[in-house]
Coordinates of C-alpha atoms in Angstrom, one line a residue:
Chain A
M73 CA 41.5 75.8 150.3
S74 CA 42.5 78.6 152.5
T75 CA 44.4 81.5 151.0
T76 CA 48.1 80.9 151.6
A77 CA 50.2 83.6 153.1
L78 CA 52.1 85.6 150.6
P79 CA 55.6 84.4 150.4
A80 CA 58.2 86.7 151.9
P81 CA 59.2 89.3 149.3
V82 CA 62.3 88.0 147.6
P83 CA 65.1 90.6 147.0
A84 CA 65.4 91.6 143.4
P85 CA 67.4 88.9 141.6
P86 CA 71.0 89.9 140.9
R87 CA 71.6 90.8 137.3
V88 CA 72.2 87.4 135.6
E89 CA 75.3 87.4 133.4
T90 CA 74.1 86.0 130.1
P91 CA 76.6 85.5 127.3
F92 CA 74.9 88.3 125.4
R93 CA 75.2 90.8 128.2
R94 CA 78.8 89.9 128.7
F95 CA 79.4 90.4 125.0
V96 CA 77.7 93.8 125.1
A97 CA 79.8 94.9 128.1
E98 CA 83.0 93.7 126.5
F99 CA 82.2 95.4 123.3
C100 CA 81.6 98.7 125.1
E101 CA 85.0 98.6 126.8
S102 CA 86.5 100.2 123.7
K103 CA 85.2 103.8 123.5
I104 CA 86.5 104.1 119.9
A105 CA 84.5 101.0 118.8
L106 CA 81.4 102.3 120.5
G107 CA 81.9 105.6 118.7
G108 CA 82.2 103.7 115.5
L109 CA 79.0 101.8 116.2
I110 CA 77.1 105.1 117.0
V111 CA 78.4 106.8 113.8
F112 CA 77.5 103.8 111.7
T113 CA 74.0 103.7 113.2
L114 CA 73.5 107.4 112.4
I115 CA 74.7 106.8 108.8
A116 CA 72.4 103.8 108.4
L117 CA 69.5 105.8 109.8
A118 CA 70.3 108.8 107.5
A119 CA 70.3 106.4 104.5
I120 CA 67.0 104.7 105.5
F121 CA 65.2 108.0 106.1
A122 CA 66.8 109.8 103.2
P123 CA 63.5 111.1 101.7
W124 CA 62.6 112.7 104.9
I125 CA 65.8 114.3 106.1
S126 CA 67.6 115.4 102.9
P127 CA 67.0 119.0 102.0
Q128 CA 66.2 118.2 98.4
D129 CA 65.1 115.2 96.3
P130 CA 68.1 114.7 94.0
Y131 CA 66.1 112.6 91.6
D132 CA 63.3 115.2 91.2
L133 CA 64.4 117.2 88.1
G134 CA 61.6 119.7 88.9
V135 CA 63.3 121.1 91.9
L136 CA 66.8 121.4 90.3
D137 CA 67.8 124.7 88.9
I138 CA 70.7 124.6 86.4
M139 CA 71.6 128.1 87.5
D140 CA 72.5 126.6 90.9
G141 CA 75.2 124.5 89.2
R142 CA 78.6 124.2 91.0
L143 CA 77.7 126.5 93.9
E144 CA 80.3 126.7 96.7
P145 CA 79.5 125.1 100.0
G146 CA 77.4 127.3 102.2
S147 CA 75.9 129.4 99.4
V148 CA 72.1 129.9 99.0
G149 CA 70.6 128.7 95.7
A150 CA 67.9 130.2 93.6
T151 CA 65.3 127.9 95.2
G152 CA 66.1 129.3 98.6
I153 CA 67.9 126.2 100.0
T154 CA 71.2 126.7 101.7
H155 CA 73.6 124.2 100.1
W156 CA 75.9 123.4 103.0
L157 CA 78.1 121.2 100.9
G158 CA 77.7 123.0 97.6
T159 CA 76.0 121.7 94.5
D160 CA 77.2 119.6 91.5
D161 CA 77.1 120.5 87.8
Q162 CA 73.4 119.9 87.6
G163 CA 72.6 122.2 90.5
R164 CA 71.9 119.2 92.7
D165 CA 72.4 119.7 96.5
M166 CA 75.5 117.7 97.4
L167 CA 74.3 116.9 100.9
S168 CA 71.1 115.4 99.5
G169 CA 73.1 113.6 96.8
I170 CA 75.4 112.1 99.5
I171 CA 72.5 110.9 101.7
Y172 CA 70.8 109.2 98.7
G173 CA 74.2 107.9 97.5
L174 CA 74.8 106.3 101.0
R175 CA 71.6 104.5 100.5
I176 CA 72.7 102.8 97.3
S177 CA 76.2 102.2 98.7
L178 CA 74.9 100.6 101.8
I179 CA 72.2 98.5 100.0
V180 CA 74.8 97.1 97.5
G181 CA 77.4 96.6 100.3
A182 CA 75.2 94.9 102.8
G183 CA 73.1 93.1 100.2
S184 CA 76.1 91.5 98.6
A185 CA 77.7 90.7 101.9
I186 CA 74.5 88.9 103.1
I187 CA 74.1 86.9 99.9
A188 CA 77.8 86.0 99.8
C189 CA 77.6 85.0 103.5
L190 CA 74.7 82.6 102.7
V191 CA 76.4 81.0 99.8
G192 CA 79.9 81.0 101.4
A193 CA 78.7 79.7 104.8
S194 CA 76.7 76.9 103.2
L195 CA 79.5 75.7 101.0
G196 CA 82.0 76.0 103.9
L197 CA 79.8 74.0 106.2
L198 CA 79.2 71.4 103.5
A199 CA 83.0 71.2 102.8
A200 CA 83.8 70.7 106.5
Y201 CA 81.0 68.2 107.1
A202 CA 81.3 66.1 104.0
G203 CA 85.0 66.1 103.8
G204 CA 86.8 64.0 101.2
R205 CA 86.3 64.9 97.6
T206 CA 83.5 67.5 98.2
D207 CA 85.8 69.3 100.6
A208 CA 88.8 69.2 98.2
A209 CA 86.6 70.5 95.3
I210 CA 85.1 73.4 97.2
M211 CA 88.4 74.4 98.7
R212 CA 90.2 74.3 95.3
L213 CA 87.6 76.7 94.1
V214 CA 88.2 78.9 97.2
D215 CA 91.9 78.9 96.6
L216 CA 91.5 79.8 93.0
Q217 CA 89.2 82.6 93.9
L218 CA 91.5 84.0 96.6
S219 CA 94.6 83.9 94.4
F220 CA 93.1 86.7 92.3
P221 CA 92.7 90.1 93.8
A222 CA 89.0 91.1 94.3
I223 CA 89.2 94.2 92.0
L224 CA 90.5 92.0 89.1
A225 CA 87.8 89.4 89.5
A226 CA 85.1 92.0 89.8
L227 CA 86.4 93.8 86.8
M228 CA 86.3 90.5 84.8
I229 CA 82.8 89.7 85.8
L230 CA 81.5 93.2 85.1
A231 CA 83.2 93.3 81.8
F232 CA 81.0 90.3 80.8
L233 CA 77.8 91.4 82.6
G234 CA 77.8 95.1 82.0
K235 CA 76.7 97.9 84.3
G236 CA 73.8 97.7 86.8
V237 CA 73.1 97.5 90.5
M238 CA 72.2 93.8 90.3
N239 CA 75.3 93.0 88.3
V240 CA 77.5 94.7 90.8
V241 CA 75.9 92.7 93.6
I242 CA 76.5 89.5 91.6
A243 CA 80.1 90.4 91.0
L244 CA 80.7 91.3 94.7
V245 CA 79.1 88.0 95.8
I246 CA 81.3 86.0 93.5
V247 CA 84.3 87.9 94.7
E248 CA 83.4 87.6 98.4
W249 CA 81.9 84.1 99.0
A250 CA 85.3 82.5 99.3
Y251 CA 86.2 84.4 102.5
Y252 CA 83.1 83.2 104.2
A253 CA 83.6 79.7 103.0
R254 CA 87.1 79.5 104.3
T255 CA 86.3 81.0 107.7
V256 CA 83.3 78.7 108.3
R257 CA 85.1 75.6 107.1
G258 CA 88.0 76.3 109.5
T259 CA 85.7 76.6 112.5
A260 CA 83.4 73.8 111.4
L261 CA 86.2 71.3 111.0
V262 CA 86.9 71.7 114.8
E263 CA 83.3 71.8 115.8
R264 CA 82.1 68.7 113.8
R265 CA 84.3 66.4 116.0
R266 CA 82.5 67.6 119.1
E267 CA 80.1 65.3 121.0
Y268 CA 76.9 67.3 120.3
I269 CA 77.3 66.6 116.6
E270 CA 77.9 62.9 117.3
A271 CA 74.7 63.0 119.4
A272 CA 72.8 64.6 116.6
Q273 CA 74.0 62.0 114.2
C274 CA 73.0 59.2 116.6
L275 CA 69.5 60.7 116.6
A276 CA 69.5 60.2 112.9
L277 CA 68.7 63.9 112.2
P278 CA 68.7 64.9 108.6
T279 CA 72.0 66.3 107.4
Y280 CA 70.6 69.8 106.6
R281 CA 69.3 70.0 110.2
I282 CA 72.7 69.0 111.6
L283 CA 74.4 71.5 109.4
F284 CA 72.2 74.5 109.9
R285 CA 70.8 74.0 113.4
H286 CA 73.7 72.4 115.2
L287 CA 76.9 73.2 113.4
L288 CA 76.2 76.7 112.0
P289 CA 75.3 78.4 115.3
N290 CA 78.6 77.3 116.7
C291 CA 80.5 78.8 113.8
L292 CA 78.8 82.1 114.0
P293 CA 81.3 84.3 116.0
P294 CA 84.1 84.3 113.3
L295 CA 81.5 84.6 110.6
I296 CA 80.1 87.8 112.2
V297 CA 83.6 89.3 112.3
V298 CA 84.4 88.4 108.7
G299 CA 80.9 89.6 107.7
T300 CA 81.4 93.0 109.2
M301 CA 84.8 93.5 107.6
Q302 CA 83.4 92.3 104.2
V303 CA 80.6 94.8 104.3
A304 CA 83.2 97.6 104.5
R305 CA 85.2 95.9 101.7
A306 CA 82.2 95.6 99.6
I307 CA 81.2 99.2 100.0
A308 CA 84.8 100.3 99.1
L309 CA 84.9 98.0 96.1
E310 CA 81.5 99.1 94.8
A311 CA 82.7 102.7 95.1
T312 CA 85.9 101.9 93.2
L313 CA 84.0 100.0 90.4
S314 CA 81.4 102.8 90.1
F315 CA 84.2 105.4 89.9
L316 CA 85.8 103.4 87.1
G317 CA 82.4 103.5 85.3
L318 CA 81.8 99.8 85.6
G319 CA 79.5 99.8 88.6
V320 CA 76.0 101.3 89.2
P321 CA 74.3 103.2 86.3
I322 CA 74.1 107.0 86.3
T323 CA 70.4 106.8 87.3
E324 CA 71.3 105.3 90.7
P325 CA 74.4 107.3 91.8
S326 CA 76.3 105.7 94.7
L327 CA 79.1 107.6 96.5
G328 CA 81.6 106.3 94.0
L329 CA 79.7 107.7 91.1
L330 CA 79.3 111.1 92.8
I331 CA 83.1 111.2 93.3
A332 CA 83.6 110.3 89.6
N333 CA 81.2 113.0 88.7
G334 CA 83.3 115.6 90.4
Y335 CA 86.6 114.4 88.8
E336 CA 86.5 116.8 85.8
Y337 CA 85.7 119.8 88.0
M338 CA 88.6 119.0 90.4
L339 CA 91.2 120.5 88.0
S340 CA 89.3 123.8 88.0
G341 CA 89.5 124.0 91.8
K342 CA 85.9 122.9 92.5
Y343 CA 86.9 120.4 95.0
W344 CA 83.6 119.9 96.9
I345 CA 81.8 117.7 94.3
S346 CA 84.4 114.9 94.9
F347 CA 85.6 115.8 98.3
Y348 CA 82.5 115.4 100.5
P349 CA 81.2 112.2 99.0
G350 CA 84.7 110.8 99.6
I351 CA 84.5 111.9 103.3
A352 CA 81.1 110.2 103.7
L353 CA 82.6 107.1 102.2
L354 CA 85.6 107.2 104.4
I355 CA 83.6 107.7 107.6
T356 CA 81.3 104.8 106.7
I357 CA 84.2 102.4 106.0
V358 CA 86.2 103.5 109.0
S359 CA 83.2 103.2 111.4
I360 CA 82.5 99.7 110.1
N361 CA 86.1 98.7 110.4
L362 CA 86.3 100.0 114.0
V363 CA 83.3 97.9 115.0
G364 CA 84.7 94.9 113.2
D365 CA 88.1 95.2 114.9
Q366 CA 86.5 95.3 118.4
L367 CA 84.2 92.4 117.4
R368 CA 87.2 90.3 116.5
D369 CA 88.8 91.0 119.9
V370 CA 85.7 90.3 121.8
L371 CA 84.6 87.2 119.9
N372 CA 88.0 85.6 119.7
P373 CA 88.2 82.9 122.3
R374 CA 92.0 82.9 122.2
L375 CA 92.1 86.4 123.6
K376 CA 89.7 85.6 126.5
K377 CA 91.1 86.5 129.8
Chain B
M296 CA 112.7 69.6 94.7
S297 CA 112.3 68.8 91.0
L298 CA 109.2 66.7 91.8
Y299 CA 107.7 69.6 93.7
L300 CA 108.5 72.0 90.9
L301 CA 106.9 69.6 88.4
R302 CA 103.8 69.3 90.5
R303 CA 103.4 73.1 90.9
L304 CA 104.0 73.6 87.2
I305 CA 101.2 71.1 86.3
Q306 CA 98.9 72.8 88.8
A307 CA 99.7 76.2 87.2
I308 CA 98.9 74.9 83.8
G309 CA 95.6 73.4 85.1
V310 CA 94.6 76.8 86.6
M311 CA 95.5 78.5 83.3
A312 CA 93.3 76.1 81.4
V313 CA 90.4 76.6 83.8
M314 CA 90.7 80.4 83.6
S315 CA 90.9 80.3 79.8
L316 CA 87.7 78.3 79.8
I317 CA 86.0 80.9 82.1
V318 CA 87.1 83.8 79.9
F319 CA 86.0 81.8 76.8
L320 CA 82.6 81.0 78.3
G321 CA 82.3 84.6 79.5
V322 CA 82.8 86.0 76.1
F323 CA 81.2 83.3 74.0
A324 CA 78.4 81.9 76.0
I325 CA 76.9 84.8 78.0
G326 CA 76.6 87.3 75.1
D327 CA 76.3 86.9 71.4
P328 CA 79.8 86.1 70.2
V329 CA 79.0 87.7 66.8
E330 CA 78.3 91.0 68.5
M331 CA 81.3 90.6 70.7
L332 CA 83.9 89.8 68.2
I333 CA 82.9 91.5 65.0
S334 CA 83.0 95.2 64.6
P335 CA 79.5 96.7 64.9
D336 CA 80.1 98.6 61.6
A337 CA 80.3 95.4 59.6
D338 CA 77.5 94.7 57.1
Q339 CA 75.6 91.4 56.6
I340 CA 78.1 89.8 54.1
E341 CA 81.1 90.8 56.1
R342 CA 79.4 89.3 59.1
E343 CA 78.7 85.9 57.6
R344 CA 82.3 85.8 56.2
A345 CA 83.6 86.6 59.7
V346 CA 81.3 84.0 61.4
I347 CA 82.9 81.3 59.1
A348 CA 86.4 82.7 59.5
L349 CA 86.1 82.7 63.3
G350 CA 84.5 79.3 63.3
L351 CA 81.4 80.4 65.1
D352 CA 79.3 77.9 63.0
K353 CA 81.2 75.0 64.7
P354 CA 80.1 73.3 68.0
L355 CA 81.2 75.0 71.2
W356 CA 83.9 72.6 72.2
M357 CA 85.6 72.9 68.8
Q358 CA 85.4 76.7 69.1
Y359 CA 87.1 76.5 72.5
L360 CA 89.9 74.4 71.1
L361 CA 90.3 76.9 68.2
F362 CA 90.4 79.7 70.7
L363 CA 93.0 77.9 72.7
S364 CA 95.2 77.1 69.7
N365 CA 95.0 80.7 68.6
A366 CA 95.8 82.0 72.0
L367 CA 98.8 79.6 72.3
S368 CA 100.2 81.0 69.1
G369 CA 99.7 84.5 70.5
D370 CA 96.6 85.5 68.4
L371 CA 93.9 87.0 70.6
G372 CA 92.2 89.0 67.9
R373 CA 92.5 92.6 66.7
S374 CA 91.3 95.7 68.5
F375 CA 88.3 97.4 66.9
V376 CA 89.5 100.8 68.1
F377 CA 93.2 100.7 67.4
N378 CA 93.1 98.2 64.6
E379 CA 96.2 96.5 66.0
P380 CA 96.6 93.0 67.3
A381 CA 95.2 93.1 70.9
L382 CA 98.1 91.3 72.4
Q383 CA 100.7 93.6 70.8
L384 CA 98.7 96.6 72.2
I385 CA 98.7 95.2 75.7
M386 CA 102.4 94.4 75.6
G387 CA 103.1 97.9 74.5
R388 CA 101.3 99.3 77.6
M389 CA 102.8 96.8 80.0
P390 CA 106.1 98.6 80.8
A391 CA 104.2 101.7 82.1
T392 CA 102.1 99.5 84.4
L393 CA 105.2 97.5 85.6
E394 CA 107.0 100.8 86.2
L395 CA 104.1 102.1 88.3
A396 CA 103.8 98.9 90.3
L397 CA 107.5 98.5 91.0
G398 CA 107.7 102.2 91.9
A399 CA 104.9 101.7 94.4
T400 CA 106.5 98.6 95.8
F401 CA 109.8 100.4 96.2
M402 CA 108.1 103.3 98.0
A403 CA 106.2 100.8 100.3
I404 CA 109.6 99.3 101.4
I405 CA 111.5 102.6 101.9
I406 CA 108.7 104.2 103.8
G407 CA 107.1 101.2 105.5
L408 CA 110.2 99.4 106.8
P409 CA 111.7 102.3 108.9
L410 CA 108.3 103.3 110.3
G411 CA 107.4 99.7 111.2
L412 CA 110.8 99.2 112.7
Y413 CA 110.4 102.3 114.9
A414 CA 106.9 101.3 115.9
G415 CA 108.0 97.8 116.8
L416 CA 111.0 99.0 118.9
R417 CA 108.9 101.5 120.9
P418 CA 105.4 100.0 120.9
N419 CA 104.0 102.3 123.5
G420 CA 105.5 105.6 122.3
A421 CA 103.2 108.4 121.1
T422 CA 104.9 108.4 117.7
S423 CA 104.4 104.7 117.3
K424 CA 100.7 105.0 118.1
A425 CA 100.4 107.8 115.6
I426 CA 102.1 105.6 113.0
M427 CA 99.7 102.7 113.7
A428 CA 96.7 105.0 113.5
V429 CA 97.8 106.3 110.1
S430 CA 98.3 102.8 108.9
I431 CA 94.7 101.9 109.8
L432 CA 93.7 104.9 107.7
G433 CA 95.8 103.5 104.9
F434 CA 93.7 100.4 104.9
S435 CA 90.4 102.2 105.0
L436 CA 90.9 105.1 102.6
P437 CA 89.5 104.4 99.1
T438 CA 92.5 104.5 96.7
F439 CA 90.8 106.5 94.0
W440 CA 89.6 109.2 96.3
V441 CA 93.1 109.6 97.8
G442 CA 94.4 110.0 94.3
L443 CA 91.9 112.8 93.5
M444 CA 92.8 114.5 96.8
L445 CA 96.5 114.3 95.9
I446 CA 95.8 115.8 92.5
M447 CA 93.8 118.6 94.2
V448 CA 96.5 119.4 96.7
F449 CA 99.8 118.9 94.8
A450 CA 98.7 119.6 91.2
V451 CA 95.8 122.1 91.5
Q452 CA 96.4 124.1 94.7
L453 CA 100.2 123.9 95.0
G454 CA 101.0 123.3 91.4
W455 CA 104.1 121.3 92.3
L456 CA 103.5 118.1 90.4
P457 CA 101.8 117.3 87.0
S458 CA 98.4 115.7 87.4
S459 CA 98.4 113.2 84.5
G460 CA 100.4 111.3 82.0
R461 CA 103.9 109.8 82.0
G462 CA 105.9 112.8 81.0
E463 CA 109.2 112.5 79.1
T464 CA 110.5 109.0 78.8
A465 CA 114.0 107.6 78.1
M466 CA 114.7 104.3 76.3
L467 CA 116.3 101.4 78.2
F468 CA 116.4 97.9 76.7
G469 CA 114.2 99.2 73.9
V470 CA 111.4 100.1 76.2
P471 CA 110.4 103.7 77.3
W472 CA 110.7 104.4 81.1
S473 CA 109.7 107.5 83.0
F474 CA 111.9 107.2 86.0
L475 CA 115.0 107.9 83.9
T476 CA 114.2 111.6 83.2
W477 CA 113.4 114.3 85.8
D478 CA 110.1 115.2 84.0
G479 CA 109.1 111.5 84.0
L480 CA 110.0 111.2 87.7
T481 CA 107.8 114.1 88.7
H482 CA 105.0 112.4 86.8
L483 CA 105.6 109.1 88.5
I484 CA 105.8 110.2 92.1
M485 CA 102.2 111.0 92.7
P486 CA 100.6 107.8 91.1
A487 CA 103.3 105.6 92.8
T488 CA 102.6 107.1 96.2
N489 CA 98.8 106.6 95.7
L490 CA 99.3 103.0 94.7
A491 CA 101.7 102.4 97.5
L492 CA 99.4 103.7 100.2
F493 CA 97.9 100.3 101.1
K494 CA 101.2 98.6 100.8
I495 CA 102.9 101.1 103.1
S496 CA 100.3 100.2 105.8
L497 CA 100.8 96.6 105.2
V498 CA 104.6 96.8 105.5
I499 CA 104.4 98.9 108.6
R500 CA 102.1 96.3 110.3
L501 CA 104.2 93.3 109.2
T502 CA 107.5 94.9 110.2
R503 CA 106.1 96.0 113.6
A504 CA 104.7 92.5 114.4
G505 CA 107.9 90.9 113.2
V506 CA 110.1 93.2 115.3
R507 CA 108.0 92.6 118.4
E508 CA 108.1 88.9 118.0
T509 CA 111.8 88.8 117.2
M510 CA 112.8 91.0 120.2
L511 CA 111.6 88.2 122.5
M512 CA 113.7 85.5 120.9
D513 CA 116.6 83.9 122.8
Y514 CA 119.2 84.9 120.2
V515 CA 118.3 88.6 120.6
K516 CA 118.5 88.3 124.4
F517 CA 121.8 86.5 124.0
A518 CA 123.2 89.2 121.6
R519 CA 122.2 91.8 124.2
A520 CA 123.7 89.9 127.1
K521 CA 126.9 89.6 125.0
G522 CA 127.1 93.4 125.2
L523 CA 126.5 94.2 121.5
S524 CA 125.4 97.7 120.8
P525 CA 121.6 98.2 120.5
S526 CA 122.0 99.4 116.9
R527 CA 124.0 96.2 116.0
V528 CA 121.3 94.0 117.7
T529 CA 118.5 95.9 115.8
F530 CA 120.0 96.0 112.4
V531 CA 121.9 92.7 112.2
H532 CA 120.0 90.3 114.5
V533 CA 116.5 91.6 114.3
F534 CA 116.3 93.3 111.0
K535 CA 117.7 90.4 109.0
N536 CA 115.2 88.0 110.4
I537 CA 112.1 90.1 109.8
L538 CA 113.2 90.8 106.2
I539 CA 112.3 87.4 104.8
P540 CA 108.6 87.5 105.7
V541 CA 108.3 91.1 104.7
V542 CA 110.0 90.7 101.3
T543 CA 107.9 87.6 100.6
V544 CA 104.6 89.3 101.3
V545 CA 105.7 92.4 99.3
G546 CA 106.6 90.1 96.4
L547 CA 103.3 88.3 96.8
E548 CA 101.5 91.6 96.8
L549 CA 103.1 92.6 93.5
G550 CA 100.3 90.9 91.6
S551 CA 97.6 92.7 93.4
T552 CA 99.5 96.0 93.0
I553 CA 99.4 95.4 89.2
A554 CA 95.7 94.7 89.5
F555 CA 95.0 97.7 91.6
S556 CA 97.0 99.9 89.2
V557 CA 93.8 99.9 87.1
V558 CA 92.4 102.4 89.6
T559 CA 95.5 104.6 89.9
E560 CA 96.0 104.6 86.2
S561 CA 92.5 105.8 85.6
V562 CA 92.8 108.6 88.1
F563 CA 96.2 109.9 86.9
A564 CA 95.6 109.1 83.2
W565 CA 98.7 106.9 83.3
P566 CA 99.0 105.1 79.9
G567 CA 99.3 101.6 81.2
M568 CA 97.4 98.3 80.7
G569 CA 94.9 99.2 83.4
K570 CA 93.8 102.4 81.7
L571 CA 93.6 100.5 78.4
I572 CA 91.3 97.9 79.9
I573 CA 88.9 100.4 81.4
D574 CA 88.8 102.4 78.1
S575 CA 88.2 99.1 76.2
I576 CA 85.4 98.0 78.5
N577 CA 83.7 101.4 78.0
V578 CA 83.8 101.2 74.2
L579 CA 83.3 97.4 74.2
D580 CA 86.5 96.6 72.5
R581 CA 86.2 92.9 73.3
P582 CA 89.3 91.4 71.7
V583 CA 91.4 93.8 74.0
I584 CA 89.3 92.8 77.0
V585 CA 89.9 89.1 76.3
A586 CA 93.6 89.6 75.6
Y587 CA 94.0 91.7 78.8
L588 CA 92.3 89.0 81.0
M589 CA 94.4 86.2 79.5
T590 CA 97.6 88.2 80.0
I591 CA 96.8 89.2 83.5
V592 CA 95.8 85.6 84.5
L593 CA 99.0 84.3 83.0
M594 CA 100.9 87.0 84.9
F595 CA 99.2 86.1 88.2
I596 CA 99.8 82.4 87.8
T597 CA 103.5 83.1 87.1
I598 CA 103.8 85.3 90.1
N599 CA 102.1 82.8 92.4
L600 CA 104.3 80.1 91.1
I601 CA 107.5 82.1 91.6
V602 CA 106.4 83.0 95.2
D603 CA 105.6 79.4 96.0
L604 CA 109.0 78.3 94.7
T605 CA 110.7 81.1 96.6
Y606 CA 108.9 80.0 99.7
S607 CA 110.0 76.4 99.4
F608 CA 113.5 77.6 98.8
L609 CA 113.6 79.9 101.8
D610 CA 111.6 77.6 104.1
P611 CA 112.6 73.9 104.0
R612 CA 109.5 72.9 105.9
V613 CA 107.3 73.5 102.8
R614 CA 109.5 71.2 100.8
L615 CA 109.2 68.4 103.4
E616 CA 105.5 68.7 103.4
A617 CA 105.3 68.3 99.7
K618 CA 107.4 65.2 99.9
G619 CA 105.5 63.6 102.8

């Protein structure tokens, strides 16, 4: 077989507009949201790489010097480190404490949001797909859950379970699952009447496959929006609970616990022990909310031009 | 209407029963009820006597019925710490919490409504955008941290306001209130503002959305075409119509304000129910915890019931739905 002539060089294919690319482009339209995303990414990276970037290991009692206690921001401690954000009563560098605290806050926040999403989305899908009594029972539970404010429900659960990172996660999951369930059910009720579900049913696919491979992917957009917002809520709630002394134990200080720690020094004018962890908490929550806000605008089909 | 009322009432009782079961199981099934209900200082003989007195040797369902009948007669145990009936202790603290919550609601309305109205009437103005930006902050700021910052600025740095407690109180209807004395009022203003922060943002957003929607209505266009002055259109035709949803939501939020006062009370050492429950959890004063939970659940169910009934009263469509 003779070698065929090389085909004429085709011009570079025009950039195909995939749904994902369109989504990215629309998301980037809002500079504030993009800024929020960048800030949140930086915070998440700082939390992940905490042992490498923080000036001091706040858990290592060997490097702490009690003489460095309650130093003002910017002063140089006995160990030669400049404490840009000051030190707490134990002589712990606040900046390091905040970076490590972010770690715990983010793990608790994101972890509880993911578990709550799994539980809530599964129950929501089941409610929408099964209908009838199953639906009524699940939604009754959701209504009951949502009629009590999150803080109260979490307080109740932690009063029974006691302190601990795992217990806080459990409490947050119990408090949050209902939001996911309600969101997914709402979308799934519309989606399950579509032809593709009928087609899947005609193929006699098992129910779990229809639920998770066919129905769930089409309910994702609102779920992502609710999920983002709930991460911010979970972080705020965890901080509040830890501040009240019901959340994480003293050995694993999250931002809320750091703020609580500075409470008693506040009245003597040593503001920085509470002030800076609060700022870190605020920036985290605001950046997540900004991203969530834009996601809602982009993913909402009713707002499509 | 009476059928609807009856149905909602039965529902409320059902929820109350479920919640009492949850609280009961929480206390009796998860931990050791002997540990939870008997003072840790008690010796062996006292313990055994208490186990029999509390009926802890009986099967679980009988214990639940006993718990229920005691609860219905207002007996939820005695506090270990104060050695007082738990329910009485909570009732004594309730006025302080209610005062704080109502103060916060009042502030939310007098600050939120005018700002929301302004932002709704001039949606593109710079001031309106600033108001909306601040309201986003109001949603994101952690309440307890804002409270600390308020203390730092107004109590520590400026020294204008006291940082904790209720101050001087005056009696009205046999209950002490802070807002009746000047000293009490200065104590109330900071916690109430702190608690109101979230609600102010909410009222601003609701009012703004309501105003923008109402301005497009035919009756507003007609009122303008009739040549009425802008202020009359705004305050009579627009304002009256946005008031119903705003007031309903604020009323609905009263419950969560009471719940959130737990945080504010802890920050400002306000001697209400919320501070009591946090202190009780920290020293494991379980009868008080149970009594608080049952009280607050009952309060919530009552508030939800009243809001639902008000809804059906204000909006006839709800009633029709219930009939159909």
